[in-house]
Amino acid sequence: MEIIQFILDLGPTVMMPIIILILGVILGQSFPKALRSGLTVGMGFAGIFLVIGLLTTNLSPAAKAMVTNFGLHLDVMDVGWPIHAAISFGTPIVPAVFLLGLVINIIMLSTNLTKTMDIDLWNYWHFIFGGALVMYLTQSAVLGIIASGITIICVLKLADWTQPYVEKVFGMPGISLPHTETVGWAPLCIFLNKILDNIPIINKIDINPEKIQKRFGVIGEPMFIGVVLGAAIGALAGYKLNAIIQLGVNMGAVMFLMPRMSRILMEGLMPLSESGRDFLNKKFPGKEVYIGLDAAVVIGHPSVLAVCLLMIPITLFLAAVLPGNRVLPFTDLAGLPFCLLWAVGASKGNVFRGLIISCILMVGILYIATDIANVSTTMAKAVHFPFPEGTLSISSLDGGSHIVPYIIYKIVELFY
């Protein structure tokens, strides 16, 4: 556990360069080339997380102000994904799930049951979270570990299936996204997009940043769209004019910088992908392997950011009107790009369709987050999480996004 915790504490910006360096050398790269690739990937992740920090720092206070302005009073606090991650890493099944994840991935790769080599070790907390839900429901660590294993297998298969979208829509060749909170929704999103294909009028509407920019020039550029949407959120939050302008400019900066950080990341990954392809062609002719990464590498797509900025007030509205919802959206409003990524991916970057699908997804996310509130609260108490003053129950929009673990959890619940 101490070894695992040491690795996790390094964070992706340090852990990923080490992993890329080791893989590069194993795949036949010279040490200097592998080192450069690893450091470039680290710089790319550092840039991405800096921009995500800019997004979160600016949107979180605006979201809080909007909650106050809308007069929402719900009894389950959305404490955000970092808390669920911390709670998951505090559970006793962590070492077993890490070992199980590595073993399952190696076996599935060697037997051609998956093409995804998941090097996103930090986000193993997703698998642990799924197992923890079952463990605290059943009081059985064994059943929790089994649930984690099933989650891992499902997520790897979904990552394989959705890889063509990652390549064509997000421009990430050779990359897949074994990211539990996002990829689990991909089948539903693709199904809903096919339904929209058959609805007259709607199936003709295609709004995406490229077409907007081509038609409107500088006014249609992603950074300008970010400025407008950010200012609109500031106005809904009741900000003064200077704060509205500042939020708009910062959101424009996020829209401008995020794709550039992703390109830096890809600059480091491409040599590894090419070396991996050459290595496999020599050892195993015809075998293809995808590099499994954090979904953070694609959330900078202008359509994803545009849809998720629009979804912030819509999410608050849905939380207020949905009968039976108990979750007060708060911390994870700034993390909506992760929750709703595949609404845009399935619609191939169409903002209009992405928004429609996102509304449907958010209904499900809010209800799931409500349903797991009791077990989330139990998990938090078990690891001595310090509850915010006046908060009795916790959950998160991110927790409600883990559809694969939730399905497993509900199946197990039928017998307990």
Short mmCIF file of C-alpha atoms in Angstrom, two decimals:
data_model
loop_
_atom_site.label_atom_id
_atom_site.label_comp_id
_atom_site.label_asym_id
_atom_site.label_seq_id
_atom_site.Cartn_x
_atom_site.Cartn_y
_atom_site.Cartn_z
CA MET A 1 0.00 0.00 0.00
CA GLU A 2 2.90 2.37 0.80
CA ILE A 3 4.46 1.70 -2.63
CA ILE A 4 1.14 2.32 -4.38
CA GLN A 5 0.55 5.48 -2.36
CA PHE A 6 4.03 6.77 -3.22
CA ILE A 7 3.35 6.27 -6.94
CA LEU A 8 -0.06 7.93 -6.70
CA ASP A 9 1.36 10.88 -4.77
CA LEU A 10 3.70 11.61 -7.67
CA GLY A 11 0.66 12.63 -9.71
CA PRO A 12 0.15 12.14 -13.48
CA THR A 13 2.67 14.85 -14.41
CA VAL A 14 5.48 12.77 -12.86
CA MET A 15 4.05 9.27 -13.06
CA MET A 16 3.22 9.42 -16.78
CA PRO A 17 6.74 10.46 -17.94
CA ILE A 18 8.22 7.55 -15.97
CA ILE A 19 5.73 5.10 -17.51
CA ILE A 20 6.31 6.49 -21.02
CA LEU A 21 10.11 6.32 -20.54
CA ILE A 22 10.00 2.68 -19.41
CA LEU A 23 7.58 1.65 -22.18
CA GLY A 24 9.63 3.49 -24.79
CA VAL A 25 12.83 1.66 -23.83
CA ILE A 26 11.00 -1.70 -23.74
CA LEU A 27 9.61 -1.01 -27.23
CA GLY A 28 13.07 -0.34 -28.64
CA GLN A 29 13.46 3.45 -28.42
CA SER A 30 16.82 4.92 -27.54
CA PHE A 31 16.98 6.25 -24.00
CA PRO A 32 17.23 9.94 -25.06
CA LYS A 33 14.25 9.60 -27.41
CA ALA A 34 12.16 7.79 -24.78
CA LEU A 35 13.15 10.38 -22.16
CA ARG A 36 12.13 13.25 -24.44
CA SER A 37 8.78 11.57 -25.17
CA GLY A 38 8.14 11.00 -21.48
CA LEU A 39 9.00 14.56 -20.49
CA THR A 40 6.89 15.98 -23.33
CA VAL A 41 3.90 13.92 -22.16
CA GLY A 42 4.51 15.17 -18.63
CA MET A 43 4.58 18.77 -19.85
CA GLY A 44 1.38 18.16 -21.81
CA PHE A 45 -0.39 16.78 -18.73
CA ALA A 46 0.95 19.66 -16.63
CA GLY A 47 -0.48 22.11 -19.16
CA ILE A 48 -3.83 20.33 -19.31
CA PHE A 49 -4.18 20.28 -15.53
CA LEU A 50 -3.18 23.94 -15.31
CA VAL A 51 -5.97 24.82 -17.74
CA ILE A 52 -8.42 22.54 -15.88
CA GLY A 53 -7.38 24.41 -12.73
CA LEU A 54 -8.16 27.70 -14.47
CA LEU A 55 -11.55 26.30 -15.47
CA THR A 56 -12.35 25.00 -11.98
CA THR A 57 -11.07 28.04 -10.09
CA ASN A 58 -13.27 30.36 -12.11
CA LEU A 59 -16.38 28.21 -12.52
CA SER A 60 -16.71 26.89 -8.96
CA PRO A 61 -17.47 30.29 -7.37
CA ALA A 62 -19.84 31.09 -10.25
CA ALA A 63 -21.62 27.77 -9.73
CA LYS A 64 -21.94 28.47 -5.99
CA ALA A 65 -23.39 31.91 -6.72
CA MET A 66 -25.87 30.42 -9.21
CA VAL A 67 -27.03 27.86 -6.64
CA THR A 68 -27.65 30.71 -4.20
CA ASN A 69 -29.40 32.87 -6.81
CA PHE A 70 -31.66 30.02 -7.91
CA GLY A 71 -32.61 29.33 -4.28
CA LEU A 72 -31.87 25.59 -4.44
CA HIS A 73 -32.19 23.65 -1.19
CA LEU A 74 -31.46 19.93 -1.51
CA ASP A 75 -30.19 17.61 1.24
CA VAL A 76 -27.35 15.76 -0.57
CA MET A 77 -24.21 17.82 -1.18
CA ASP A 78 -22.25 17.31 -4.42
CA VAL A 79 -18.73 17.20 -2.93
CA GLY A 80 -17.03 16.53 -6.28
CA TRP A 81 -14.89 13.80 -7.81
CA PRO A 82 -11.74 14.55 -5.72
CA ILE A 83 -13.61 13.50 -2.58
CA HIS A 84 -14.87 10.29 -4.15
CA ALA A 85 -11.31 9.58 -5.33
CA ALA A 86 -9.94 10.19 -1.83
CA ILE A 87 -12.64 8.01 -0.28
CA SER A 88 -11.87 5.23 -2.79
CA PHE A 89 -8.13 5.34 -2.10
CA GLY A 90 -8.94 5.06 1.61
CA THR A 91 -10.68 1.70 1.24
CA PRO A 92 -8.85 -1.55 2.14
CA ILE A 93 -9.24 -3.16 -1.31
CA VAL A 94 -6.83 -0.71 -3.02
CA PRO A 95 -3.74 -2.99 -3.31
CA ALA A 96 -5.80 -5.95 -4.49
CA VAL A 97 -7.58 -3.91 -7.18
CA PHE A 98 -4.33 -2.42 -8.46
CA LEU A 99 -2.78 -5.87 -8.83
CA LEU A 100 -5.98 -7.27 -10.32
CA GLY A 101 -6.20 -4.43 -12.84
CA LEU A 102 -2.66 -4.98 -14.09
CA VAL A 103 -3.13 -8.76 -14.32
CA ILE A 104 -6.47 -8.50 -16.15
CA ASN A 105 -5.06 -5.99 -18.63
CA ILE A 106 -2.00 -8.14 -19.37
CA ILE A 107 -4.09 -11.31 -19.81
CA MET A 108 -6.62 -9.57 -22.06
CA LEU A 109 -3.86 -8.03 -24.19
CA SER A 110 -1.99 -11.31 -24.56
CA THR A 111 -5.18 -13.22 -25.49
CA ASN A 112 -6.46 -10.51 -27.89
CA LEU A 113 -9.49 -9.80 -25.69
CA THR A 114 -8.56 -6.12 -25.67
CA LYS A 115 -6.36 -3.76 -27.66
CA THR A 116 -6.14 -1.20 -24.85
CA MET A 117 -2.99 -0.96 -22.74
CA ASP A 118 -4.29 1.11 -19.83
CA ILE A 119 -1.40 3.22 -18.52
CA ASP A 120 -3.72 5.63 -16.70
CA LEU A 121 -2.88 4.14 -13.30
CA TRP A 122 -4.03 7.14 -11.27
CA ASN A 123 -7.60 6.65 -12.48
CA TYR A 124 -7.65 3.11 -11.16
CA TRP A 125 -9.64 4.81 -8.41
CA HIS A 126 -12.64 4.42 -10.75
CA PHE A 127 -12.32 0.65 -10.50
CA ILE A 128 -11.78 0.87 -6.75
CA PHE A 129 -14.87 3.09 -6.42
CA GLY A 130 -17.01 0.46 -8.16
CA GLY A 131 -15.67 -2.23 -5.87
CA ALA A 132 -16.12 -0.04 -2.80
CA LEU A 133 -19.80 0.49 -3.58
CA VAL A 134 -20.34 -3.26 -3.54
CA MET A 135 -18.04 -3.83 -0.56
CA TYR A 136 -19.89 -1.37 1.68
CA LEU A 137 -23.25 -2.69 0.48
CA THR A 138 -22.42 -6.34 1.18
CA GLN A 139 -19.72 -5.93 3.86
CA SER A 140 -17.61 -8.29 1.73
CA ALA A 141 -14.18 -7.25 0.45
CA VAL A 142 -14.12 -10.30 -1.84
CA LEU A 143 -17.34 -9.27 -3.60
CA GLY A 144 -15.98 -5.73 -3.85
CA ILE A 145 -12.81 -6.95 -5.57
CA ILE A 146 -14.86 -9.12 -7.95
CA ALA A 147 -17.02 -6.10 -8.81
CA SER A 148 -13.85 -4.11 -9.55
CA GLY A 149 -12.61 -6.88 -11.84
CA ILE A 150 -15.87 -6.95 -13.80
CA THR A 151 -15.73 -3.16 -14.10
CA ILE A 152 -12.18 -3.33 -15.46
CA ILE A 153 -13.13 -5.87 -18.13
CA CYS A 154 -16.20 -3.88 -19.23
CA VAL A 155 -14.30 -0.59 -19.38
CA LEU A 156 -11.44 -2.05 -21.43
CA LYS A 157 -13.92 -3.49 -23.95
CA LEU A 158 -15.77 -0.16 -24.16
CA ALA A 159 -12.46 1.65 -24.66
CA ASP A 160 -11.72 -0.62 -27.64
CA TRP A 161 -15.18 -0.11 -29.11
CA THR A 162 -15.08 3.68 -28.85
CA GLN A 163 -11.49 4.14 -30.06
CA PRO A 164 -12.53 5.02 -33.65
CA TYR A 165 -14.51 7.97 -32.25
CA VAL A 166 -11.48 9.09 -30.23
CA GLU A 167 -9.40 9.03 -33.40
CA LYS A 168 -11.86 10.61 -35.83
CA VAL A 169 -13.73 13.08 -33.61
CA PHE A 170 -10.97 14.11 -31.22
CA GLY A 171 -7.96 13.59 -33.48
CA MET A 172 -6.16 11.13 -31.18
CA PRO A 173 -4.84 8.23 -33.32
CA GLY A 174 -3.82 5.13 -31.39
CA ILE A 175 -5.40 6.43 -28.16
CA SER A 176 -8.37 4.96 -26.26
CA LEU A 177 -10.12 6.21 -23.12
CA PRO A 178 -10.64 3.52 -20.44
CA HIS A 179 -12.18 6.19 -18.23
CA THR A 180 -15.06 4.67 -16.25
CA GLU A 181 -17.03 7.85 -15.57
CA THR A 182 -17.12 8.76 -19.27
CA VAL A 183 -16.89 5.73 -21.56
CA GLY A 184 -19.71 3.87 -19.79
CA TRP A 185 -22.21 6.31 -21.29
CA ALA A 186 -20.88 5.92 -24.84
CA PRO A 187 -23.32 3.13 -25.93
CA LEU A 188 -26.35 5.16 -24.80
CA CYS A 189 -24.99 8.32 -26.42
CA ILE A 190 -24.37 6.54 -29.72
CA PHE A 191 -27.87 5.02 -29.57
CA LEU A 192 -29.46 8.42 -28.88
CA ASN A 193 -27.50 9.95 -31.75
CA LYS A 194 -28.88 7.30 -34.10
CA ILE A 195 -32.40 8.20 -32.94
CA LEU A 196 -31.70 11.87 -33.70
CA ASP A 197 -30.55 10.77 -37.17
CA ASN A 198 -34.14 9.74 -37.88
CA ILE A 199 -35.98 12.81 -36.57
CA PRO A 200 -36.87 15.25 -39.37
CA ILE A 201 -35.51 18.80 -39.12
CA ILE A 202 -33.35 17.93 -36.08
CA ASN A 203 -31.28 15.55 -38.20
CA LYS A 204 -30.38 18.45 -40.49
CA ILE A 205 -29.05 20.74 -37.75
CA ASP A 206 -25.28 20.57 -37.42
CA ILE A 207 -23.65 23.17 -35.19
CA ASN A 208 -19.95 22.78 -34.55
CA PRO A 209 -17.09 25.21 -33.89
CA GLU A 210 -15.51 24.66 -37.30
CA LYS A 211 -18.66 25.64 -39.17
CA ILE A 212 -19.33 28.55 -36.83
CA GLN A 213 -15.80 29.85 -37.33
CA LYS A 214 -16.00 29.41 -41.10
CA ARG A 215 -19.24 31.38 -41.25
CA PHE A 216 -18.57 34.09 -38.67
CA GLY A 217 -14.78 34.44 -38.74
CA VAL A 218 -13.16 35.64 -35.51
CA ILE A 219 -16.57 35.86 -33.79
CA GLY A 220 -16.97 32.13 -34.35
CA GLU A 221 -13.57 31.13 -32.95
CA PRO A 222 -13.63 28.86 -29.87
CA MET A 223 -12.00 31.51 -27.68
CA PHE A 224 -14.72 34.03 -28.57
CA ILE A 225 -17.42 31.43 -27.90
CA GLY A 226 -15.77 30.83 -24.51
CA VAL A 227 -15.82 34.56 -23.75
CA VAL A 228 -19.54 34.79 -24.56
CA LEU A 229 -20.54 31.67 -22.63
CA GLY A 230 -18.35 32.59 -19.66
CA ALA A 231 -19.86 36.07 -19.52
CA ALA A 232 -23.37 34.56 -19.69
CA ILE A 233 -22.59 32.30 -16.72
CA GLY A 234 -21.22 35.30 -14.84
CA ALA A 235 -24.45 37.20 -15.51
CA LEU A 236 -26.56 34.25 -14.27
CA ALA A 237 -24.36 34.12 -11.18
CA GLY A 238 -25.24 37.74 -10.46
CA TYR A 239 -21.68 39.00 -10.88
CA LYS A 240 -20.83 42.65 -11.28
CA LEU A 241 -19.74 43.82 -14.74
CA ASN A 242 -16.00 43.59 -14.04
CA ALA A 243 -16.35 40.01 -12.73
CA ILE A 244 -18.52 39.05 -15.71
CA ILE A 245 -15.83 40.29 -18.10
CA GLN A 246 -13.08 38.50 -16.14
CA LEU A 247 -14.97 35.19 -16.16
CA GLY A 248 -15.65 35.56 -19.88
CA VAL A 249 -11.99 36.18 -20.69
CA ASN A 250 -10.86 33.27 -18.50
CA MET A 251 -13.31 30.88 -20.20
CA GLY A 252 -12.06 32.15 -23.55
CA ALA A 253 -8.54 31.35 -22.37
CA VAL A 254 -9.62 27.80 -21.46
CA MET A 255 -11.13 27.31 -24.94
CA PHE A 256 -7.96 28.70 -26.54
CA LEU A 257 -5.33 26.91 -24.46
CA MET A 258 -6.77 23.43 -23.91
CA PRO A 259 -6.45 22.17 -27.53
CA ARG A 260 -2.85 23.42 -27.60
CA MET A 261 -2.00 21.49 -24.43
CA SER A 262 -3.51 18.37 -26.01
CA ARG A 263 -1.26 18.82 -29.05
CA ILE A 264 1.81 18.95 -26.78
CA LEU A 265 0.65 15.71 -25.19
CA MET A 266 0.24 14.06 -28.59
CA GLU A 267 3.72 15.23 -29.61
CA GLY A 268 5.08 13.09 -26.79
CA LEU A 269 2.77 10.14 -27.40
CA MET A 270 3.21 9.75 -31.14
CA PRO A 271 6.82 8.37 -30.96
CA LEU A 272 5.64 5.80 -28.39
CA SER A 273 2.69 4.85 -30.56
CA GLU A 274 4.93 4.41 -33.61
CA SER A 275 7.51 2.39 -31.67
CA GLY A 276 4.76 0.22 -30.22
CA ARG A 277 3.35 -0.42 -33.68
CA ASP A 278 6.80 -1.37 -35.06
CA PHE A 279 7.54 -3.60 -32.05
CA LEU A 280 4.24 -5.45 -32.33
CA ASN A 281 4.59 -5.89 -36.11
CA LYS A 282 7.93 -7.61 -35.52
CA LYS A 283 6.83 -9.78 -32.59
CA PHE A 284 3.14 -10.26 -33.40
CA PRO A 285 2.35 -9.42 -37.05
CA GLY A 286 -1.05 -7.74 -37.40
CA LYS A 287 -1.54 -7.06 -33.66
CA GLU A 288 -2.72 -3.56 -32.76
CA VAL A 289 -2.54 -1.90 -29.35
CA TYR A 290 -4.12 1.35 -28.16
CA ILE A 291 -2.64 3.48 -25.39
CA GLY A 292 -5.31 3.97 -22.71
CA LEU A 293 -5.27 7.49 -21.24
CA ASP A 294 -7.20 9.84 -18.97
CA ALA A 295 -10.16 11.48 -20.71
CA ALA A 296 -8.55 14.81 -19.75
CA VAL A 297 -6.65 14.58 -23.05
CA VAL A 298 -9.82 15.24 -25.09
CA ILE A 299 -12.00 17.48 -22.93
CA GLY A 300 -10.34 20.49 -24.56
CA HIS A 301 -12.32 19.88 -27.74
CA PRO A 302 -14.22 23.14 -28.38
CA SER A 303 -17.56 21.34 -28.75
CA VAL A 304 -17.12 19.56 -25.41
CA LEU A 305 -16.35 22.79 -23.57
CA ALA A 306 -19.15 24.70 -25.29
CA VAL A 307 -21.76 22.06 -24.45
CA CYS A 308 -20.63 21.77 -20.84
CA LEU A 309 -20.66 25.53 -20.24
CA LEU A 310 -24.23 25.58 -21.55
CA MET A 311 -25.10 22.62 -19.33
CA ILE A 312 -24.19 24.36 -16.05
CA PRO A 313 -27.44 26.36 -15.73
CA ILE A 314 -29.42 23.52 -17.32
CA THR A 315 -28.07 21.09 -14.69
CA LEU A 316 -29.17 23.41 -11.89
CA PHE A 317 -32.60 23.70 -13.48
CA LEU A 318 -32.93 19.91 -13.79
CA ALA A 319 -31.85 19.45 -10.18
CA ALA A 320 -34.60 21.83 -9.09
CA VAL A 321 -37.45 20.32 -11.11
CA LEU A 322 -36.73 16.57 -11.24
CA PRO A 323 -39.03 14.75 -8.78
CA GLY A 324 -37.02 12.61 -6.37
CA ASN A 325 -33.66 14.27 -7.00
CA ARG A 326 -31.86 15.08 -3.74
CA VAL A 327 -28.44 16.11 -5.08
CA LEU A 328 -27.47 19.77 -5.00
CA PRO A 329 -25.05 20.23 -7.95
CA PHE A 330 -22.02 22.15 -6.81
CA THR A 331 -18.37 21.09 -7.01
CA ASP A 332 -18.68 18.88 -10.08
CA LEU A 333 -20.37 21.57 -12.18
CA ALA A 334 -16.85 22.55 -13.19
CA GLY A 335 -16.14 18.92 -14.08
CA LEU A 336 -19.05 18.42 -16.47
CA PRO A 337 -16.70 17.94 -19.48
CA PHE A 338 -15.76 14.55 -17.98
CA CYS A 339 -19.35 13.53 -17.23
CA LEU A 340 -20.76 14.55 -20.63
CA LEU A 341 -17.81 13.91 -22.94
CA TRP A 342 -19.48 11.17 -24.96
CA ALA A 343 -22.60 13.20 -25.68
CA VAL A 344 -20.33 15.22 -27.97
CA GLY A 345 -18.16 12.30 -29.09
CA ALA A 346 -21.16 10.27 -30.25
CA SER A 347 -22.58 13.24 -32.17
CA LYS A 348 -19.21 13.84 -33.87
CA GLY A 349 -18.77 17.31 -32.40
CA ASN A 350 -22.29 18.55 -33.11
CA VAL A 351 -23.01 21.02 -30.29
CA PHE A 352 -26.78 20.95 -30.89
CA ARG A 353 -27.06 17.18 -30.62
CA GLY A 354 -24.50 17.10 -27.83
CA LEU A 355 -26.67 19.43 -25.79
CA ILE A 356 -29.81 17.31 -26.33
CA ILE A 357 -28.00 14.10 -25.37
CA SER A 358 -26.34 15.81 -22.40
CA CYS A 359 -29.73 16.81 -20.98
CA ILE A 360 -30.87 13.17 -21.12
CA LEU A 361 -27.61 11.98 -19.54
CA MET A 362 -27.84 14.54 -16.76
CA VAL A 363 -31.26 13.24 -15.72
CA GLY A 364 -29.71 9.79 -15.27
CA ILE A 365 -26.61 11.16 -13.53
CA LEU A 366 -28.66 13.11 -10.98
CA TYR A 367 -30.84 10.09 -10.16
CA ILE A 368 -27.83 7.76 -9.86
CA ALA A 369 -26.01 10.28 -7.66
CA THR A 370 -29.13 10.44 -5.48
CA ASP A 371 -29.43 6.64 -5.29
CA ILE A 372 -25.81 6.11 -4.20
CA ALA A 373 -25.91 8.94 -1.64
CA ASN A 374 -26.46 6.56 1.31
CA VAL A 375 -23.60 4.22 0.42
CA SER A 376 -21.35 7.18 -0.49
CA THR A 377 -22.04 8.66 2.93
CA THR A 378 -21.26 5.32 4.59
CA MET A 379 -17.98 5.08 2.65
CA ALA A 380 -17.05 8.63 3.65
CA LYS A 381 -17.70 7.95 7.33
CA ALA A 382 -15.65 4.73 7.16
CA VAL A 383 -12.54 6.64 5.99
CA HIS A 384 -13.26 9.55 8.37
CA PHE A 385 -14.01 12.12 5.68
CA PRO A 386 -14.58 15.57 7.30
CA PHE A 387 -18.13 16.50 6.31
CA PRO A 388 -18.81 20.16 5.46
CA GLU A 389 -20.69 21.92 8.25
CA GLY A 390 -24.41 21.19 8.11
CA THR A 391 -23.98 18.34 5.59
CA LEU A 392 -25.44 14.97 6.51
CA SER A 393 -25.33 13.16 3.14
CA ILE A 394 -22.85 13.40 0.29
CA SER A 395 -22.61 12.26 -3.32
CA SER A 396 -21.31 13.79 -6.55
CA LEU A 397 -22.25 14.24 -10.18
CA ASP A 398 -19.08 12.36 -11.01
CA GLY A 399 -20.17 9.45 -8.80
CA GLY A 400 -23.47 9.45 -10.67
CA SER A 401 -21.53 9.18 -13.92
CA HIS A 402 -20.04 5.77 -13.10
CA ILE A 403 -22.76 3.86 -14.91
CA VAL A 404 -20.92 0.52 -15.26
CA PRO A 405 -20.13 0.20 -11.52
CA TYR A 406 -23.65 1.39 -10.74
CA ILE A 407 -25.23 -1.36 -12.85
CA ILE A 408 -23.07 -3.95 -11.09
CA TYR A 409 -23.97 -2.41 -7.73
CA LYS A 410 -27.72 -2.60 -8.50
CA ILE A 411 -27.47 -6.22 -9.62
CA VAL A 412 -25.71 -7.15 -6.36
CA GLU A 413 -28.27 -5.12 -4.40
CA LEU A 414 -31.04 -7.43 -5.66
CA PHE A 415 -29.55 -10.19 -3.48
CA TYR A 416 -28.94 -8.08 -0.36
#
